[in-house]
Amino acid sequence: MSGRTPHDGASAGNESPSSGFSLVAVLVFMLIVSAIVVPFAVTAKTRLMIANNEVEQERLSLLAEGLGNLVASELTGGSGTKTFALDSTPAACRSGAFSFDVRVQDHGGLIDLNAADDNLLALGFASLGFEQQASQALAEAALRFRDNAKLFAGQPGPRSAVGPPQDKQAPFESVSELQEFAALASVPLQALHAAFTVNSKRGTISADRAPNRLRAALATGSSAALVQAAEASAYTVDVAVRRDGSGITGQAEFIIEKSPVSDTAFRRVSRSPARDAGTLPAGAGSAGCEVLFGSEAAQLLQGWSS
């Protein structure tokens, strides 16, 4: 005869719904906790990734700055003019998991906004893709902008639609002032720097040191302003550093002039607009890092990247 009473059977039947409810309650509680904790965990992980990327960016940028100073010293010392092409043609080297791109531009191969005549200025604007009529109008607007009082006194004439809203009546201080011109406002600053300068102080240009697009435009114009390469008054130095497997690029780009203190010393005049890291092409010419930076620097890079 069984020892279970009717009361015991009723108790067991009541426990089953209670247990199921408890399980559901636990699951709901766990979901609530997960909903609270997971966003914090994801945020923490994201912040860690951002912090790591910022550290990597800073690290590569500092390295690019140091190598840029080294290249600048080579240029003012004379050895760099034999090592690097002076028309923005890239040179590259590798050390361990890192790649280095170097570009040097002699400003004698660019058009000086304050010294060039309208014909040479027009060729510069043509290199940016403007038609002949628009290029000539931009050249005249640039002359008016920089020297309105002297060149156009007594004959102001109608203001050009391609020019700035107001003339400066003083020399250009920076290539970036061209973006005040209506027709040039959307032209990337990097493209303007690939054609013009305010640092050569010459009304002529060394075509053999001009960037490719500008050189092609110069070939279609008069040769009166084209001269053989002369001693450079200024250089743009551009160094980019990348690590394999990383989308982060450290970059330093600046303009230097020889210092009056010493024949081998230099001073930074200004920074140039950095290229978009996504548009930086791979270096065209490859060499050993000892060729670009010297044997001592190459050894340091090898130890740093190992």
Tab-separated table of C-alpha atoms in Angstrom:
chain	number	residue	atom	x	y	z
A	1	MET	CA	0.000	0.000	0.000
A	2	SER	CA	1.414	3.366	-0.997
A	3	GLY	CA	2.454	5.908	1.604
A	4	ARG	CA	1.501	8.950	-0.514
A	5	THR	CA	-1.474	10.885	0.633
A	6	PRO	CA	-3.747	12.991	-1.583
A	7	HIS	CA	-2.191	16.043	0.013
A	8	ASP	CA	1.312	15.049	-1.189
A	9	GLY	CA	0.118	14.648	-4.770
A	10	ALA	CA	-1.424	18.084	-4.734
A	11	SER	CA	1.817	19.607	-3.448
A	12	ALA	CA	3.862	18.018	-6.256
A	13	GLY	CA	1.445	19.318	-8.837
A	14	ASN	CA	1.715	22.812	-7.458
A	15	GLU	CA	5.540	22.777	-7.526
A	16	SER	CA	5.783	22.254	-11.306
A	17	PRO	CA	4.258	25.611	-12.368
A	18	SER	CA	6.222	27.335	-9.625
A	19	SER	CA	9.518	25.893	-10.868
A	20	GLY	CA	8.737	26.920	-14.446
A	21	PHE	CA	7.952	30.451	-13.370
A	22	SER	CA	11.233	30.653	-11.442
A	23	LEU	CA	13.192	29.571	-14.517
A	24	VAL	CA	11.505	32.213	-16.651
A	25	ALA	CA	12.222	34.829	-14.008
A	26	VAL	CA	15.915	33.867	-13.958
A	27	LEU	CA	16.126	34.049	-17.758
A	28	VAL	CA	14.435	37.452	-17.796
A	29	PHE	CA	16.818	38.671	-15.109
A	30	MET	CA	19.825	37.444	-17.108
A	31	LEU	CA	18.541	39.190	-20.229
A	32	ILE	CA	18.117	42.428	-18.299
A	33	VAL	CA	21.634	42.160	-16.888
A	34	SER	CA	23.038	41.388	-20.354
A	35	ALA	CA	21.213	44.361	-21.842
A	36	ILE	CA	22.858	46.564	-19.237
A	37	VAL	CA	26.350	45.044	-19.250
A	38	VAL	CA	26.915	44.343	-22.973
A	39	PRO	CA	26.787	48.007	-24.116
A	40	PHE	CA	29.345	48.905	-21.443
A	41	ALA	CA	31.590	46.040	-22.565
A	42	VAL	CA	31.291	47.036	-26.231
A	43	THR	CA	31.955	50.682	-25.370
A	44	ALA	CA	35.007	49.736	-23.321
A	45	LYS	CA	36.362	47.592	-26.153
A	46	THR	CA	35.731	50.367	-28.684
A	47	ARG	CA	37.481	52.928	-26.499
A	48	LEU	CA	40.438	50.586	-26.096
A	49	MET	CA	40.685	50.160	-29.863
A	50	ILE	CA	40.484	53.925	-30.381
A	51	ALA	CA	43.163	54.506	-27.746
A	52	ASN	CA	45.422	51.906	-29.361
A	53	ASN	CA	44.910	53.489	-32.779
A	54	GLU	CA	45.679	56.942	-31.395
A	55	VAL	CA	48.882	55.656	-29.814
A	56	GLU	CA	49.858	53.991	-33.096
A	57	GLN	CA	49.055	57.177	-35.028
A	58	GLU	CA	51.158	59.268	-32.661
A	59	ARG	CA	54.003	56.798	-32.793
A	60	LEU	CA	54.115	56.686	-36.600
A	61	SER	CA	53.695	60.465	-36.905
A	62	LEU	CA	56.617	61.109	-34.551
A	63	LEU	CA	58.739	58.734	-36.606
A	64	ALA	CA	57.701	60.534	-39.807
A	65	GLU	CA	58.611	63.892	-38.232
A	66	GLY	CA	62.057	62.626	-37.274
A	67	LEU	CA	62.737	61.160	-40.700
A	68	GLY	CA	61.456	64.364	-42.313
A	69	ASN	CA	63.987	66.391	-40.337
A	70	LEU	CA	66.703	63.961	-41.416
A	71	VAL	CA	65.740	64.350	-45.086
A	72	ALA	CA	65.679	68.142	-44.688
A	73	SER	CA	69.209	68.064	-43.268
A	74	GLU	CA	70.359	65.972	-46.225
A	75	LEU	CA	68.813	68.449	-48.669
A	76	THR	CA	70.393	71.535	-47.156
A	77	GLY	CA	73.683	69.678	-46.753
A	78	GLY	CA	73.726	68.799	-50.443
A	79	SER	CA	73.611	64.996	-50.359
A	80	GLY	CA	69.829	64.839	-50.519
A	81	THR	CA	69.674	66.546	-53.911
A	82	LYS	CA	71.437	63.497	-55.369
A	83	THR	CA	69.381	60.948	-53.424
A	84	PHE	CA	65.859	62.196	-54.089
A	85	ALA	CA	64.034	63.258	-57.217
A	86	LEU	CA	63.074	66.883	-56.644
A	87	ASP	CA	59.766	66.818	-58.536
A	88	SER	CA	57.560	64.981	-56.007
A	89	THR	CA	58.407	61.584	-57.494
A	90	PRO	CA	58.130	59.147	-54.568
A	91	ALA	CA	60.946	56.995	-53.243
A	92	ALA	CA	60.298	54.101	-50.893
A	93	CYS	CA	62.022	51.614	-48.634
A	94	ARG	CA	61.077	48.904	-46.141
A	95	SER	CA	62.376	47.946	-42.729
A	96	GLY	CA	60.792	44.934	-41.068
A	97	ALA	CA	57.019	45.326	-41.102
A	98	PHE	CA	57.203	49.054	-41.866
A	99	SER	CA	57.278	50.897	-45.190
A	100	PHE	CA	58.471	54.450	-45.757
A	101	ASP	CA	57.547	56.811	-48.618
A	102	VAL	CA	59.479	60.032	-49.222
A	103	ARG	CA	58.644	62.864	-51.613
A	104	VAL	CA	60.674	66.018	-52.115
A	105	GLN	CA	59.593	69.019	-54.186
A	106	ASP	CA	62.006	71.786	-55.151
A	107	HIS	CA	60.005	75.021	-55.184
A	108	GLY	CA	61.997	76.114	-58.214
A	109	GLY	CA	59.756	73.649	-60.062
A	110	LEU	CA	56.589	75.458	-58.942
A	111	ILE	CA	55.055	78.760	-60.044
A	112	ASP	CA	55.511	81.646	-57.626
A	113	LEU	CA	52.202	83.454	-57.169
A	114	ASN	CA	53.920	86.758	-56.433
A	115	ALA	CA	56.633	86.747	-59.120
A	116	ALA	CA	55.162	84.969	-62.163
A	117	ASP	CA	53.544	86.851	-65.043
A	118	ASP	CA	50.057	86.157	-66.325
A	119	ASN	CA	51.223	83.666	-68.983
A	120	LEU	CA	53.037	81.469	-66.477
A	121	LEU	CA	50.188	81.730	-63.982
A	122	ALA	CA	47.742	80.663	-66.692
A	123	LEU	CA	49.816	77.540	-67.376
A	124	GLY	CA	49.630	76.710	-63.688
A	125	PHE	CA	45.848	76.973	-63.683
A	126	ALA	CA	45.707	74.916	-66.886
A	127	SER	CA	47.539	72.130	-65.041
A	128	LEU	CA	44.572	72.014	-62.644
A	129	GLY	CA	42.253	71.161	-65.527
A	130	PHE	CA	40.900	74.599	-66.498
A	131	GLU	CA	40.354	75.517	-70.140
A	132	GLN	CA	42.508	78.217	-71.736
A	133	GLN	CA	39.968	81.028	-71.329
A	134	ALA	CA	39.288	80.210	-67.679
A	135	SER	CA	43.017	79.815	-66.977
A	136	GLN	CA	43.750	83.246	-68.416
A	137	ALA	CA	40.903	84.793	-66.428
A	138	LEU	CA	42.255	83.217	-63.232
A	139	ALA	CA	45.752	84.503	-64.016
A	140	GLU	CA	44.455	88.052	-64.447
A	141	ALA	CA	42.437	87.728	-61.240
A	142	ALA	CA	45.584	86.598	-59.397
A	143	LEU	CA	47.510	89.626	-60.683
A	144	ARG	CA	44.695	91.915	-59.604
A	145	PHE	CA	44.468	90.214	-56.203
A	146	ARG	CA	48.168	90.583	-55.401
A	147	ASP	CA	48.878	94.008	-56.878
A	148	ASN	CA	45.613	95.783	-57.612
A	149	ALA	CA	46.726	99.262	-56.612
A	150	LYS	CA	49.760	99.389	-58.920
A	151	LEU	CA	48.717	97.355	-61.956
A	152	PHE	CA	45.108	98.405	-62.230
A	153	ALA	CA	45.097	101.947	-60.818
A	154	GLY	CA	42.712	104.092	-62.820
A	155	GLN	CA	41.356	101.099	-64.746
A	156	PRO	CA	39.616	98.806	-62.270
A	157	GLY	CA	37.330	97.233	-64.880
A	158	PRO	CA	34.653	94.668	-64.103
A	159	ARG	CA	35.437	92.075	-61.462
A	160	SER	CA	35.996	88.586	-62.823
A	161	ALA	CA	33.467	85.901	-61.923
A	162	VAL	CA	36.300	83.435	-61.283
A	163	GLY	CA	38.160	85.654	-58.814
A	164	PRO	CA	37.784	86.465	-55.115
A	165	PRO	CA	35.011	88.660	-53.697
A	166	GLN	CA	37.617	91.250	-52.706
A	167	ASP	CA	41.208	91.918	-53.785
A	168	LYS	CA	43.955	91.841	-51.192
A	169	GLN	CA	46.155	94.455	-52.931
A	170	ALA	CA	49.208	92.825	-51.377
A	171	PRO	CA	51.399	89.794	-52.117
A	172	PHE	CA	50.121	86.292	-51.526
A	173	GLU	CA	51.246	84.993	-48.147
A	174	SER	CA	50.087	81.435	-48.724
A	175	VAL	CA	48.927	79.242	-51.582
A	176	SER	CA	45.760	78.618	-49.554
A	177	GLU	CA	44.600	82.161	-50.410
A	178	LEU	CA	43.760	80.853	-53.880
A	179	GLN	CA	40.769	79.108	-52.336
A	180	GLU	CA	39.197	82.543	-51.906
A	181	PHE	CA	38.776	82.570	-55.694
A	182	ALA	CA	35.289	81.446	-56.714
A	183	ALA	CA	36.570	79.024	-59.360
A	184	LEU	CA	39.165	77.498	-57.025
A	185	ALA	CA	37.139	77.085	-53.832
A	186	SER	CA	36.505	73.398	-54.507
A	187	VAL	CA	40.021	72.569	-55.715
A	188	PRO	CA	41.879	70.523	-53.065
A	189	LEU	CA	44.616	72.485	-51.348
A	190	GLN	CA	47.060	69.670	-52.081
A	191	ALA	CA	46.452	70.144	-55.823
A	192	LEU	CA	47.108	73.893	-55.551
A	193	HIS	CA	50.381	73.204	-53.751
A	194	ALA	CA	51.381	70.891	-56.611
A	195	ALA	CA	51.401	73.862	-58.999
A	196	PHE	CA	52.049	77.039	-57.009
A	197	THR	CA	54.283	78.410	-54.276
A	198	VAL	CA	55.112	81.675	-52.544
A	199	ASN	CA	58.633	80.559	-51.662
A	200	SER	CA	60.656	80.440	-54.890
A	201	LYS	CA	60.747	84.257	-55.261
A	202	ARG	CA	61.341	83.836	-59.007
A	203	GLY	CA	59.299	84.676	-62.075
A	204	THR	CA	60.696	81.621	-63.842
A	205	ILE	CA	60.317	77.883	-63.354
A	206	SER	CA	62.599	74.869	-63.734
A	207	ALA	CA	60.438	72.539	-65.806
A	208	ASP	CA	62.634	69.517	-65.095
A	209	ARG	CA	61.726	69.852	-61.406
A	210	ALA	CA	58.010	70.431	-61.919
A	211	PRO	CA	55.475	67.747	-60.904
A	212	ASN	CA	54.158	65.667	-63.798
A	213	ARG	CA	50.849	67.475	-64.401
A	214	LEU	CA	52.445	70.900	-64.230
A	215	ARG	CA	55.299	69.800	-66.502
A	216	ALA	CA	52.799	68.609	-69.100
A	217	ALA	CA	51.032	71.990	-69.019
A	218	LEU	CA	54.335	73.865	-69.316
A	219	ALA	CA	55.147	71.913	-72.474
A	220	THR	CA	52.151	73.515	-74.203
A	221	GLY	CA	53.154	77.104	-73.442
A	222	SER	CA	55.891	79.622	-74.129
A	223	SER	CA	59.447	78.733	-73.121
A	224	ALA	CA	60.306	82.286	-72.068
A	225	ALA	CA	59.850	81.559	-68.358
A	226	LEU	CA	61.399	78.075	-68.453
A	227	VAL	CA	64.952	77.890	-67.147
A	228	GLN	CA	67.492	75.291	-66.125
A	229	ALA	CA	67.422	74.125	-62.539
A	230	ALA	CA	68.959	76.662	-60.184
A	231	GLU	CA	69.874	76.476	-56.518
A	232	ALA	CA	66.721	75.731	-54.597
A	233	SER	CA	65.299	78.380	-52.295
A	234	ALA	CA	62.822	76.041	-50.611
A	235	TYR	CA	61.727	72.415	-50.522
A	236	THR	CA	58.583	70.555	-49.561
A	237	VAL	CA	59.430	67.393	-47.609
A	238	ASP	CA	56.772	64.684	-47.311
A	239	VAL	CA	57.363	61.463	-45.353
A	240	ALA	CA	54.727	58.755	-44.817
A	241	VAL	CA	55.144	55.711	-42.550
A	242	ARG	CA	52.918	52.614	-42.627
A	243	ARG	CA	52.875	49.306	-40.790
A	244	ASP	CA	51.856	46.129	-42.610
A	245	GLY	CA	48.309	45.055	-41.815
A	246	SER	CA	47.328	48.455	-40.427
A	247	GLY	CA	45.290	51.164	-42.082
A	248	ILE	CA	47.004	53.849	-40.002
A	249	THR	CA	49.548	56.161	-41.648
A	250	GLY	CA	51.911	58.523	-39.886
A	251	GLN	CA	52.773	61.530	-42.023
A	252	ALA	CA	54.841	64.697	-41.848
A	253	GLU	CA	54.794	67.294	-44.627
A	254	PHE	CA	56.397	70.711	-44.329
A	255	ILE	CA	58.229	73.418	-46.283
A	256	ILE	CA	61.827	74.264	-45.429
A	257	GLU	CA	64.302	76.966	-46.407
A	258	LYS	CA	68.017	77.112	-45.837
A	259	SER	CA	68.843	78.918	-42.632
A	260	PRO	CA	70.970	82.064	-42.884
A	261	VAL	CA	72.861	80.868	-39.812
A	262	SER	CA	74.588	77.986	-41.591
A	263	ASP	CA	74.853	76.514	-45.082
A	264	THR	CA	73.715	73.127	-43.802
A	265	ALA	CA	71.021	74.288	-41.362
A	266	PHE	CA	67.358	74.691	-42.279
A	267	ARG	CA	64.235	76.265	-40.880
A	268	ARG	CA	60.650	75.240	-41.320
A	269	VAL	CA	58.641	77.892	-43.103
A	270	SER	CA	55.231	76.267	-42.811
A	271	ARG	CA	53.391	72.996	-42.918
A	272	SER	CA	51.911	71.739	-46.155
A	273	PRO	CA	48.477	70.134	-46.235
A	274	ALA	CA	48.878	66.437	-45.517
A	275	ARG	CA	47.711	64.056	-48.196
A	276	ASP	CA	44.633	61.978	-47.497
A	277	ALA	CA	45.996	58.694	-46.195
A	278	GLY	CA	43.524	56.844	-48.378
A	279	THR	CA	44.922	58.451	-51.524
A	280	LEU	CA	48.594	57.957	-50.781
A	281	PRO	CA	49.987	55.819	-53.615
A	282	ALA	CA	52.758	53.339	-53.043
A	283	GLY	CA	56.265	54.629	-53.633
A	284	ALA	CA	57.325	54.343	-57.270
A	285	GLY	CA	61.028	53.910	-56.681
A	286	SER	CA	62.271	51.404	-54.112
A	287	ALA	CA	65.649	51.628	-52.444
A	288	GLY	CA	67.290	50.513	-49.256
A	289	CYS	CA	66.570	52.640	-46.209
A	290	GLU	CA	70.316	53.223	-45.865
A	291	VAL	CA	70.193	54.956	-49.264
A	292	LEU	CA	67.326	57.250	-48.274
A	293	PHE	CA	68.176	57.939	-44.653
A	294	GLY	CA	71.800	56.872	-44.174
A	295	SER	CA	73.270	53.719	-42.662
A	296	GLU	CA	72.998	54.867	-39.041
A	297	ALA	CA	69.310	55.746	-39.344
A	298	ALA	CA	68.654	52.497	-41.240
A	299	GLN	CA	70.160	50.493	-38.375
A	300	LEU	CA	67.985	52.335	-35.869
A	301	LEU	CA	64.896	51.634	-37.972
A	302	GLN	CA	65.801	47.965	-38.195
A	303	GLY	CA	66.135	47.705	-34.420
A	304	TRP	CA	62.946	49.686	-33.838
A	305	SER	CA	60.874	47.563	-36.213
A	306	SER	CA	62.152	44.184	-35.041
